[in-house]
mmCIF file of C-alpha atoms in Angstrom:
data_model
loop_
_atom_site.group_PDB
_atom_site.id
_atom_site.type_symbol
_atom_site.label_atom_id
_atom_site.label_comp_id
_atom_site.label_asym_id
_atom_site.label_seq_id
_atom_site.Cartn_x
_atom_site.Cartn_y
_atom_site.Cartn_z
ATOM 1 C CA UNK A 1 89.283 122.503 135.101
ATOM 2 C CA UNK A 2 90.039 119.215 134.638
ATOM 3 C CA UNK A 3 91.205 116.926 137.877
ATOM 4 C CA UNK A 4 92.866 113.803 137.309
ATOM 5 C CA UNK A 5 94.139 111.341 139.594
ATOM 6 C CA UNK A 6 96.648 111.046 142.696
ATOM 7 C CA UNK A 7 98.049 107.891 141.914
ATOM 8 C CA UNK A 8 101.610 108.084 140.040
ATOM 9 C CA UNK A 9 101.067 108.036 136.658
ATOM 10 C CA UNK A 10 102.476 105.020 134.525
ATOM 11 C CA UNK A 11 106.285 104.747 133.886
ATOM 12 C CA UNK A 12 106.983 104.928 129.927
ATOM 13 C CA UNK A 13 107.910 101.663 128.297
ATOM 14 C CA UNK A 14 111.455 102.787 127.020
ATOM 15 C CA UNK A 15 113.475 105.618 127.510
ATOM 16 C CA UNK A 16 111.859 108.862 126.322
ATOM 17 C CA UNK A 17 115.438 110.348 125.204
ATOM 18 C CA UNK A 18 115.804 107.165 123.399
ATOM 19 C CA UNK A 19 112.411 107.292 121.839
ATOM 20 C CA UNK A 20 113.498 111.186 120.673
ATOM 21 C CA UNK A 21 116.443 110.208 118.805
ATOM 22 C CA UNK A 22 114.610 107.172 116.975
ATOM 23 C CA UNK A 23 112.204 109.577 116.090
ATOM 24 C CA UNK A 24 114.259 112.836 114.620
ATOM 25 C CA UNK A 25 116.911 110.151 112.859
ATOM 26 C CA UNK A 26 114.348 108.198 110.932
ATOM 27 C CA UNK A 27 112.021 111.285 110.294
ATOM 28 C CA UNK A 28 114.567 113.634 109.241
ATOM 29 C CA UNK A 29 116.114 111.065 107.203
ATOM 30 C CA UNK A 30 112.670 110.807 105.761
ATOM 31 C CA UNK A 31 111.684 114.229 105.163
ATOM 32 C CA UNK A 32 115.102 115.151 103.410
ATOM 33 C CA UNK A 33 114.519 111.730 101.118
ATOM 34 C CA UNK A 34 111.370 113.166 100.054
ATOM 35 C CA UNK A 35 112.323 116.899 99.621
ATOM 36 C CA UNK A 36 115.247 115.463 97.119
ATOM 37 C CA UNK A 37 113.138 113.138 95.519
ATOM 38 C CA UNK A 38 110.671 115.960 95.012
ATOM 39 C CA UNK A 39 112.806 117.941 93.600
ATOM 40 C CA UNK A 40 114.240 115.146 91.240
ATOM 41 C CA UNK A 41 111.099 114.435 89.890
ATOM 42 C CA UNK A 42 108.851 118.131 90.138
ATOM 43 C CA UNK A 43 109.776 118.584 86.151
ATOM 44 C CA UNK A 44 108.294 115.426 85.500
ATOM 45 C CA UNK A 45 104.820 115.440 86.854
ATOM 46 C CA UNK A 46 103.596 114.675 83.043
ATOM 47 C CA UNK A 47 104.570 111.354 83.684
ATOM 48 C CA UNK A 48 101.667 109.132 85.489
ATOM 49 C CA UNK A 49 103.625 107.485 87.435
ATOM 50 C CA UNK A 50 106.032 110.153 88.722
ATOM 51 C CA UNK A 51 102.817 112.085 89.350
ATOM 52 C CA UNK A 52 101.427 109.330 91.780
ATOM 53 C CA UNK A 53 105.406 109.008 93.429
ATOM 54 C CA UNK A 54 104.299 112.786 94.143
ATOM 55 C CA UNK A 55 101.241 112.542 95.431
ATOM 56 C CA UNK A 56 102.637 109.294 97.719
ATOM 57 C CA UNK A 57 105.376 111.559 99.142
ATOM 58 C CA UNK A 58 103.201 114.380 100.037
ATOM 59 C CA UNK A 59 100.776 111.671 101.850
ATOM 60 C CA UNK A 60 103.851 110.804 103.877
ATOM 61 C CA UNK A 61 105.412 113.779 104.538
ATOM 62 C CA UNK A 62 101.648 114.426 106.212
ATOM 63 C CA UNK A 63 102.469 111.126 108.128
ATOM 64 C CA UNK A 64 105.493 112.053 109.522
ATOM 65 C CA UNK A 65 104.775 115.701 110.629
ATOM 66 C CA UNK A 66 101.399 115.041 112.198
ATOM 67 C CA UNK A 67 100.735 111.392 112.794
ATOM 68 C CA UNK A 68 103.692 109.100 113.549
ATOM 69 C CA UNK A 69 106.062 110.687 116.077
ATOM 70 C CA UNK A 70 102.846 111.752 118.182
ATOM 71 C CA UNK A 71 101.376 108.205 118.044
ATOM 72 C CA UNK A 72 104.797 106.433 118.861
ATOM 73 C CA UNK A 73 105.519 109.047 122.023
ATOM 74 C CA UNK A 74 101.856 108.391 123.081
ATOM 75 C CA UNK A 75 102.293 104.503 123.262
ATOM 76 C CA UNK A 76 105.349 104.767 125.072
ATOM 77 C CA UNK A 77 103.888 107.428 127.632
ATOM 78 C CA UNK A 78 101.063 106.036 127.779
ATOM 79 C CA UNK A 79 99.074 108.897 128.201
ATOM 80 C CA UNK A 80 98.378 112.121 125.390
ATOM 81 C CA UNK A 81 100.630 115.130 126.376
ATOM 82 C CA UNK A 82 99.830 117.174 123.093
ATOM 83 C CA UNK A 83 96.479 119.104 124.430
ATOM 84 C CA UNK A 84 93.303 119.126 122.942
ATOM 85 C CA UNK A 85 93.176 120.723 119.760
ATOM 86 C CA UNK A 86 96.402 118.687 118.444
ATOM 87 C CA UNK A 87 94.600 115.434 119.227
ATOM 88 C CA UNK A 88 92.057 116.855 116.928
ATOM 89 C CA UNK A 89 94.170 117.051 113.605
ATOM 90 C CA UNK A 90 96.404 113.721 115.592
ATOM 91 C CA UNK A 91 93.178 111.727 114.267
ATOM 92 C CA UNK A 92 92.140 113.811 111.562
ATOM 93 C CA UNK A 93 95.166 114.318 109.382
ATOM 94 C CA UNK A 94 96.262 110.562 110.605
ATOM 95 C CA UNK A 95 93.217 108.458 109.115
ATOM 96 C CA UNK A 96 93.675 110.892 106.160
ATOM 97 C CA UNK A 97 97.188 110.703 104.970
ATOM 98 C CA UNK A 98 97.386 106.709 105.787
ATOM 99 C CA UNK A 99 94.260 106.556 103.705
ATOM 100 C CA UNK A 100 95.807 108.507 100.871
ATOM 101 C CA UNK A 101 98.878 106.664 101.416
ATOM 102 C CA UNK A 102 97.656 103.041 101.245
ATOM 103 C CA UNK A 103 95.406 103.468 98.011
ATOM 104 C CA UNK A 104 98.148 105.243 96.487
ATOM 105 C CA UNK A 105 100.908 102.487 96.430
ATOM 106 C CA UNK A 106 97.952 100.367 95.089
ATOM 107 C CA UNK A 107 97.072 102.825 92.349
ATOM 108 C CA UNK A 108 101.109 102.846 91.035
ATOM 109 C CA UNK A 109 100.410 98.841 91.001
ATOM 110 C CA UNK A 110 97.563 99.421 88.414
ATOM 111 C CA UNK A 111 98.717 102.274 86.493
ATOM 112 C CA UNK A 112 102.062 100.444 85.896
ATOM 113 C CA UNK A 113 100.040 97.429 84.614
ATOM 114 C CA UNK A 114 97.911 99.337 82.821
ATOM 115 C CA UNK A 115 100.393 101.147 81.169
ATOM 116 C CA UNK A 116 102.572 98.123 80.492
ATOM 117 C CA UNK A 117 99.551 96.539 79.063
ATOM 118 C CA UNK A 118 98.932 99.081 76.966
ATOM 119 C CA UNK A 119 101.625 99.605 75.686
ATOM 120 C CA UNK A 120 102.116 95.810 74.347
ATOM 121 C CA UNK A 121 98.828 95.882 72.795
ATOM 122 C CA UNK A 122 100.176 98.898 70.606
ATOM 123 C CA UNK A 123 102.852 97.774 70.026
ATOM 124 C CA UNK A 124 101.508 94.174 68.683
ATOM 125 C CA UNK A 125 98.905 95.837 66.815
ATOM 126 C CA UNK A 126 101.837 98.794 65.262
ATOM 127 C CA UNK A 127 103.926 95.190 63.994
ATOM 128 C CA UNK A 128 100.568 93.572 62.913
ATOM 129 C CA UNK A 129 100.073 97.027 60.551
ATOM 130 C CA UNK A 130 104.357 97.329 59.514
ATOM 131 C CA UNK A 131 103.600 93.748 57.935
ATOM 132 C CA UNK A 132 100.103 95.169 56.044
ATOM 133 C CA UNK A 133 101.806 97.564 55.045
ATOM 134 C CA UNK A 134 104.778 96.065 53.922
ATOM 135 C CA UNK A 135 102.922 93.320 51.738
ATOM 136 C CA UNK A 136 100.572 95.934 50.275
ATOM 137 C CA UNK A 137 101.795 99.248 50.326
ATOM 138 C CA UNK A 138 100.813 99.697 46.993
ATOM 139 C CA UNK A 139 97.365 98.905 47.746
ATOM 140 C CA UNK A 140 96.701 100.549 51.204
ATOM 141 C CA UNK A 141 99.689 102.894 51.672
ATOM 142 C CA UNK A 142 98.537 105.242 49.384
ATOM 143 C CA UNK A 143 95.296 106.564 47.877
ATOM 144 C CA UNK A 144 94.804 108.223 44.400
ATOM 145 C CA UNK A 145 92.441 111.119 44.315
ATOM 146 C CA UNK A 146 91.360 112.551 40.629
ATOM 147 C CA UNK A 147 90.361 115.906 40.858
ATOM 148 C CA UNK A 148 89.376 116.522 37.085
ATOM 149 C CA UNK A 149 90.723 115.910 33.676
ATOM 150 C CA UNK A 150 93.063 118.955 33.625
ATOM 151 C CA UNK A 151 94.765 118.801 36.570
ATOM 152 C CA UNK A 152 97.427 115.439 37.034
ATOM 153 C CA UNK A 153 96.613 112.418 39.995
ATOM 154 C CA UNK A 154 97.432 113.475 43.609
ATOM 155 C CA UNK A 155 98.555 110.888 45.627
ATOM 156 C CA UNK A 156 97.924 110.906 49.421
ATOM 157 C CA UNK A 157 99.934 109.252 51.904
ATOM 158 C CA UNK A 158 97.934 107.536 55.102
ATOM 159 C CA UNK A 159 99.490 106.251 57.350
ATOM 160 C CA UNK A 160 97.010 102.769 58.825
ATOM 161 C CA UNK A 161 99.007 102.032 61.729
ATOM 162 C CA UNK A 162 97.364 102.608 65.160
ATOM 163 C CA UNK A 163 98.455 105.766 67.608
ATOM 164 C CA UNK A 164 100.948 105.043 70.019
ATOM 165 C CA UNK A 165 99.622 106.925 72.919
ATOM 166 C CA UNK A 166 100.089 104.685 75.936
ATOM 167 C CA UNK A 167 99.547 106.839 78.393
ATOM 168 C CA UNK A 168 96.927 105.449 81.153
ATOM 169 C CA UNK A 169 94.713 108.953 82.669
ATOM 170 C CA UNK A 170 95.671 109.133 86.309
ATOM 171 C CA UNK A 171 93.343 112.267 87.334
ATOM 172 C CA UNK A 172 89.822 109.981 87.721
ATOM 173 C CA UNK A 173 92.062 107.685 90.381
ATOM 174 C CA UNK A 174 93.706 110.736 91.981
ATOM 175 C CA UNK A 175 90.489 112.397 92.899
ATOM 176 C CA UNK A 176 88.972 109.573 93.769
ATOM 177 C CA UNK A 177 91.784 108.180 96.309
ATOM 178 C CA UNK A 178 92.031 112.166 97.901
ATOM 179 C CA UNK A 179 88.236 112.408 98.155
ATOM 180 C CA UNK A 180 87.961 108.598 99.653
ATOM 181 C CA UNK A 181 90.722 109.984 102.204
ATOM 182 C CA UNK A 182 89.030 113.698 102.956
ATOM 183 C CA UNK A 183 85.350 111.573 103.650
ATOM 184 C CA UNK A 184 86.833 108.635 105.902
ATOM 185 C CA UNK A 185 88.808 111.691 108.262
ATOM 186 C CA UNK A 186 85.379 113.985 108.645
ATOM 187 C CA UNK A 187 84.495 111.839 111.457
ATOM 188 C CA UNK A 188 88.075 111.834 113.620
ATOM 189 C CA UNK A 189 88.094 115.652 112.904
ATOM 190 C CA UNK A 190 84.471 116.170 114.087
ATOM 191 C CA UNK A 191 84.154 113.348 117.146
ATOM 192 C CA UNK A 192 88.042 113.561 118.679
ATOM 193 C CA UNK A 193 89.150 114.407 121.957
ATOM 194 C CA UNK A 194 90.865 113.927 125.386
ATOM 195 C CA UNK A 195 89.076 112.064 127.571
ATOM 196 C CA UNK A 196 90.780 111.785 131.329
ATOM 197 C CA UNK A 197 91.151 108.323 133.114
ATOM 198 C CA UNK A 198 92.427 107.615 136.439
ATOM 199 C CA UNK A 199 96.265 107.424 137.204
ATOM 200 C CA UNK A 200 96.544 110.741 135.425
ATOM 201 C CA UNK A 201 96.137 109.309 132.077
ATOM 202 C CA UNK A 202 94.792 110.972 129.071
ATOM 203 C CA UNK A 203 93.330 108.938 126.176
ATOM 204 C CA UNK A 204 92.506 111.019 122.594
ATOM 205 C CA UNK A 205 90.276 109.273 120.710
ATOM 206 C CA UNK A 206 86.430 109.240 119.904
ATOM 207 C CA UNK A 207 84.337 110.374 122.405
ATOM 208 C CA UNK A 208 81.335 109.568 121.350
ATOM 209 C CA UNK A 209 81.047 105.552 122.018
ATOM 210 C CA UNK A 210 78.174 105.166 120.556
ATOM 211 C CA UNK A 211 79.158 105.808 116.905
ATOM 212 C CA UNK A 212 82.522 104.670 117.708
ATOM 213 C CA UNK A 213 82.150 101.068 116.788
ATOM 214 C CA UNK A 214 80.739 102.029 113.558
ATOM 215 C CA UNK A 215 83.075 104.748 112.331
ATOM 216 C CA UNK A 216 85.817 102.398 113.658
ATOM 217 C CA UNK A 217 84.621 99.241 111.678
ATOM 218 C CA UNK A 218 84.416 101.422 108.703
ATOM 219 C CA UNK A 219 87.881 102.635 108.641
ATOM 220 C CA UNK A 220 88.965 99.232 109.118
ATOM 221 C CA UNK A 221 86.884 98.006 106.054
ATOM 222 C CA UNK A 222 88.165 100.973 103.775
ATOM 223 C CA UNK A 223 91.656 101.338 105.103
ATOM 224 C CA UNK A 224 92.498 97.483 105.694
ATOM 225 C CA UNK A 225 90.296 94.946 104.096
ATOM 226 C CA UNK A 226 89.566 96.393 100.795
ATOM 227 C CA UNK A 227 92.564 97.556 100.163
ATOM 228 C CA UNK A 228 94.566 94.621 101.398
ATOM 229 C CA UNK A 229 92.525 92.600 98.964
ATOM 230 C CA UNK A 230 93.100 94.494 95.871
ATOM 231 C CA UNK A 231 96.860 95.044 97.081
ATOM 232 C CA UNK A 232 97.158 90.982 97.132
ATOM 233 C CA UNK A 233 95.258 90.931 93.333
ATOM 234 C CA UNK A 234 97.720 93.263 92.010
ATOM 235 C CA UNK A 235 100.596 91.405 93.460
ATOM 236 C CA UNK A 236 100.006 88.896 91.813
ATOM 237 C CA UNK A 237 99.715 90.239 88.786
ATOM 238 C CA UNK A 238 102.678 92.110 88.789
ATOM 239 C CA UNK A 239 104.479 88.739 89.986
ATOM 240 C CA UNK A 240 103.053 86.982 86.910
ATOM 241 C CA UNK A 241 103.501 89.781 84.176
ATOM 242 C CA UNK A 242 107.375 89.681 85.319
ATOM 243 C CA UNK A 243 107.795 85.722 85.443
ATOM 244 C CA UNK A 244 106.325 86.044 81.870
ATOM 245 C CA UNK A 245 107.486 84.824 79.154
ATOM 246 C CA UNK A 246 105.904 87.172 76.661
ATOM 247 C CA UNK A 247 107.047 90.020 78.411
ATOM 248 C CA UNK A 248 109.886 92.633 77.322
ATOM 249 C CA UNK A 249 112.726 91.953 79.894
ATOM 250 C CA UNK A 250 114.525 94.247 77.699
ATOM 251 C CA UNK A 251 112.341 97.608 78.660
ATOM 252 C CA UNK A 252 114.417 98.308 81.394
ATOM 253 C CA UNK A 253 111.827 101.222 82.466
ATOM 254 C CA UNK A 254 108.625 98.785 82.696
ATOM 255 C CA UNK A 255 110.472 96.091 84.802
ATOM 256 C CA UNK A 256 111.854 98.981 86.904
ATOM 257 C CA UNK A 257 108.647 100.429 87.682
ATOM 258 C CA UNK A 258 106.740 96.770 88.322
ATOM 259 C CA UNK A 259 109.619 95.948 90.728
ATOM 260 C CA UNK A 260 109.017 99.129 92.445
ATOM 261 C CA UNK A 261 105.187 98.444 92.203
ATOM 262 C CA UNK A 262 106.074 95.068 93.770
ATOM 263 C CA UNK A 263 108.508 96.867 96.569
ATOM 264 C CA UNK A 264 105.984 98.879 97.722
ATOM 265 C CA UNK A 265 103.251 95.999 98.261
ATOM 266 C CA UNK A 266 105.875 93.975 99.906
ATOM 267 C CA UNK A 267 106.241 97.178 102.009
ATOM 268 C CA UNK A 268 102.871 97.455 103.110
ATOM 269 C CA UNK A 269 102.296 93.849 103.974
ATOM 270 C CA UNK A 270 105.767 93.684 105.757
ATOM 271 C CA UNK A 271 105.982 96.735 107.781
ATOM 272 C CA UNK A 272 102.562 98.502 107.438
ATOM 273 C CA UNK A 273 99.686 95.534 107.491
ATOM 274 C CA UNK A 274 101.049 94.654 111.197
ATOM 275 C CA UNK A 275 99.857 98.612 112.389
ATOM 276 C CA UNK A 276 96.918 98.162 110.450
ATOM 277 C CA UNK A 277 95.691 94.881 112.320
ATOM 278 C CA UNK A 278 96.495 96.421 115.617
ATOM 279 C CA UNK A 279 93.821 99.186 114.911
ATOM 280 C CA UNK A 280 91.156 96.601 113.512
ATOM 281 C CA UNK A 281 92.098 94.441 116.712
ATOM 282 C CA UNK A 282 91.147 97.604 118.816
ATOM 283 C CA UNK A 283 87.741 97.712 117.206
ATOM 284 C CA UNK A 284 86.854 94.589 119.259
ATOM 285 C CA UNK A 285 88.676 96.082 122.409
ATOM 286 C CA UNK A 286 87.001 97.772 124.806
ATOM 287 C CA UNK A 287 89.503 97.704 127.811
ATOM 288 C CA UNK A 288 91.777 100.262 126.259
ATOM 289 C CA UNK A 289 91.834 101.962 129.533
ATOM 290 C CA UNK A 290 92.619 98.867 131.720
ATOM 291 C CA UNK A 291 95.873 98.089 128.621
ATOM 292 C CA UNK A 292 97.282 101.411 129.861
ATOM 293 C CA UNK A 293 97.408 101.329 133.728
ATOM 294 C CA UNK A 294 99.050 98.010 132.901
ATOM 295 C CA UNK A 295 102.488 98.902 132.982
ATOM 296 C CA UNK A 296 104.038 95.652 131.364
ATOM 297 C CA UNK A 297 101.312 95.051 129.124
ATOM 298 C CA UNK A 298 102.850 93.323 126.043
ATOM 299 C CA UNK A 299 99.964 94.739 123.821
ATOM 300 C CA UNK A 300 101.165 98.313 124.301
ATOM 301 C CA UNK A 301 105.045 97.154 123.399
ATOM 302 C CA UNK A 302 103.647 95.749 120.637
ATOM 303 C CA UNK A 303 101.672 98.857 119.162
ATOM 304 C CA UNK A 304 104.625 101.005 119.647
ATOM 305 C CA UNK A 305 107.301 98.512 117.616
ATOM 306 C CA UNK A 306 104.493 98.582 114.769
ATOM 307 C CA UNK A 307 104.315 101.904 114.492
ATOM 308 C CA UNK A 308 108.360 102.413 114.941
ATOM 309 C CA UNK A 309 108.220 99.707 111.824
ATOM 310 C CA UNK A 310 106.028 102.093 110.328
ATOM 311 C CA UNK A 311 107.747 104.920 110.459
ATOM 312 C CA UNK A 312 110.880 103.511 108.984
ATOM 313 C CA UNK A 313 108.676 101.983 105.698
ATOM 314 C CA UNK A 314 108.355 106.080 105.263
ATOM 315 C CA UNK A 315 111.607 106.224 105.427
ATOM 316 C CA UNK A 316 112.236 103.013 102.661
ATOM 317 C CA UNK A 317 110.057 103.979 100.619
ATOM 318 C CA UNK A 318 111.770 106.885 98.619
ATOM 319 C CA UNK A 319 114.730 104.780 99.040
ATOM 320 C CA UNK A 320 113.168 102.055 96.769
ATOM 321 C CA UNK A 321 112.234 105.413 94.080
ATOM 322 C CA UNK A 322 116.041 106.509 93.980
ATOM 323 C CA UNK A 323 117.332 102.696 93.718
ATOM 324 C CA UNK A 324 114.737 100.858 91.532
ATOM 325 C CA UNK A 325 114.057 103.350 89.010
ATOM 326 C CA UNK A 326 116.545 103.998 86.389
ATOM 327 C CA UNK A 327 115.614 108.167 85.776
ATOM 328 C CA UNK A 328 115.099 109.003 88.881
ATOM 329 C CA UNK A 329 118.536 107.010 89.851
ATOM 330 C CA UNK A 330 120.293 108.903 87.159
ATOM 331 C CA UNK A 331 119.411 112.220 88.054
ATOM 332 C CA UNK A 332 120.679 112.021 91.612
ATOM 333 C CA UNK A 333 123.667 110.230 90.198
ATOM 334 C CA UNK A 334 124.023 113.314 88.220
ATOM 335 C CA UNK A 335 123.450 115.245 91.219
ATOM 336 C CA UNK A 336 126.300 113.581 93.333
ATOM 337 C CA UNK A 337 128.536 113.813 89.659
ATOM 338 C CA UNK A 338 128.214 117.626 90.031
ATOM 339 C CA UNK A 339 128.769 117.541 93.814
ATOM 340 C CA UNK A 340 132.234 115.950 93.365
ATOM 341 C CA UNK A 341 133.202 117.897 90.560
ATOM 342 C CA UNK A 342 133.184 121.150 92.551
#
């Protein structure tokens, strides 16, 4: 049995009834946003990038039921109240779903380009073949084939112009992104725990400090530099492709889904990059102890508006699905249409 200290414990920075409601609006409003937009788009899981919406919602929804509300309350308390084995999938299912998350809005970047990309190369090379065709169909529309002398020409029709499949494979990414996610977590699940500190305080987290540093700096090289990089690449890309002039401003359903692409990086680097540096700031921090007997420290205030920012970017992101793309927008338009109607 574990015995802590005598001295009173530290006094929460806000209000824990407060804290409660902030959490159960903005999570509940989440959750139901993602249930409907599941449901909107379940039918349509063909589609690449519906399938990655999918896949981003269900790395969320993971978020919100096992990582954010616990690590908001715990910054406010400042001290773990959740036992042992909950820190335990705290850490685990935490580095895993942000993970998943994070590499996910940057693979709907790249698949949208990709497929946008695509899909202009057919098409110029489908308009380049039309005009072949049309100034020598006679020639290279059609081929005569003789069988022998007492049976009359065939003529076979071949059509030269290129296939028009555009769409960009999403499984190599997918598997890639999930197993990334399931290998960075291994460590929080194996290594996690309470650890008691005086004033009655009760820190989960690594226990073993002397791999801590490492695993730490990983996860902040997989789940903040790397990806922040290729986040900032695409962009700019996206940023270019719709500033450009060659592009078709009247597909309505590629500059809906590079908007949305660009939404969701704007997103991250608005409301999720400032969590992020926090935890690569606390890989260079070893007075995490000493932060939480302070009871005004402005670091811990700090951590806990991030992660309330956090939470509501769950909470804005299937917002952005329903309003910036035009299906998805129909269908609960049709939805509400049927509502009123009874």
């Amino acid at each position: 049995m574990l015995e802590y200290g005598s001295a009173t414990p530290p006094a929460p920075l806000f209000s824990p009834l407060v804290l409660v409601i902030f959490i159960a609006c903005v999570a509940g409003a989440a959750a139901l946003l993602q249930c409907a937009l599941v449901a909107a788009i379940i039918k349509r899981t063909r589609n690449g990038l519906y399938c990655l919406i999918l896949q981003l919602i269900v790395a969320d929804f993971v978020l919100l039921s096992a990582s954010i509300g616990p690590e908001i309350w715990t910054t406010n308390a400042k001290t773990w109240d959740f036992g042992k084995s909950t820190c335990v999938t705290f850490r685990g299912l935490g580095v895993f779903a942000s993970t998943a998350s994070l590499y996910l809005v940057v693979a709907i970047a790249l698949h949208t380009l990709a497929t946008i990309n695509l899909e202009e190369k057919v098409a110029a090379q489908n308009k380049r073949s039309t005009i072949i065709d049309d100034e020598s169909r006679s020639s290279r529309h059609s081929l005569v084939a003789n069988s022998d002398t007492s049976t009359p020409t065939r003529t076979m029709n071949v059509d030269y112009r290129l296939t028009t499949n555009t769409k960009v494979p999403i499984i190599p990414p997918s598997l890639f992104i999930w197993f990334l996610s399931g290998s960075l977590c291994i460590p929080e699940f194996a290594l996690s725990n309470t650890v008691p500190l005086d004033h009655d305080i009760i820190v989960c987290g690594l226990v073993d400090s002397g791999h801590r540093f490492n695993i730490y700096f990983m996860l902040a090289i997989f789940n903040f530099f790397i990806p922040t990089f290729i986040m900032s690449v695409a962009g700019v890309l996206v940023g270019f492709k719709l500033s450009s002039k060659h592009f078709r401003k009247n597909d309505k359903e590629s500059v809906s889904a590079l908007k949305f692409s660009l939404s969701l990086i704007l997103v991250y680097f608005i409301m999720c990059s400032p969590r992020s540096l926090l935890c690569v700031y606390e890989i260079y921090s070893n007075n995490y102890s000493d932060r939480l007997k302070n009871e005004n420290n402005l670091f811990l205030t700090i951590n806990l508006m991030c992660s309330s920012v956090y939470l509501v970017s769950i909470l804005l992101k299937p917002l952005l699905c329903i309003t910036l793309i035009p299906r998805i927008r129909n269908k609960f338009s049709l939805y509400s249409g049927n509502v009123v109607e009874v």
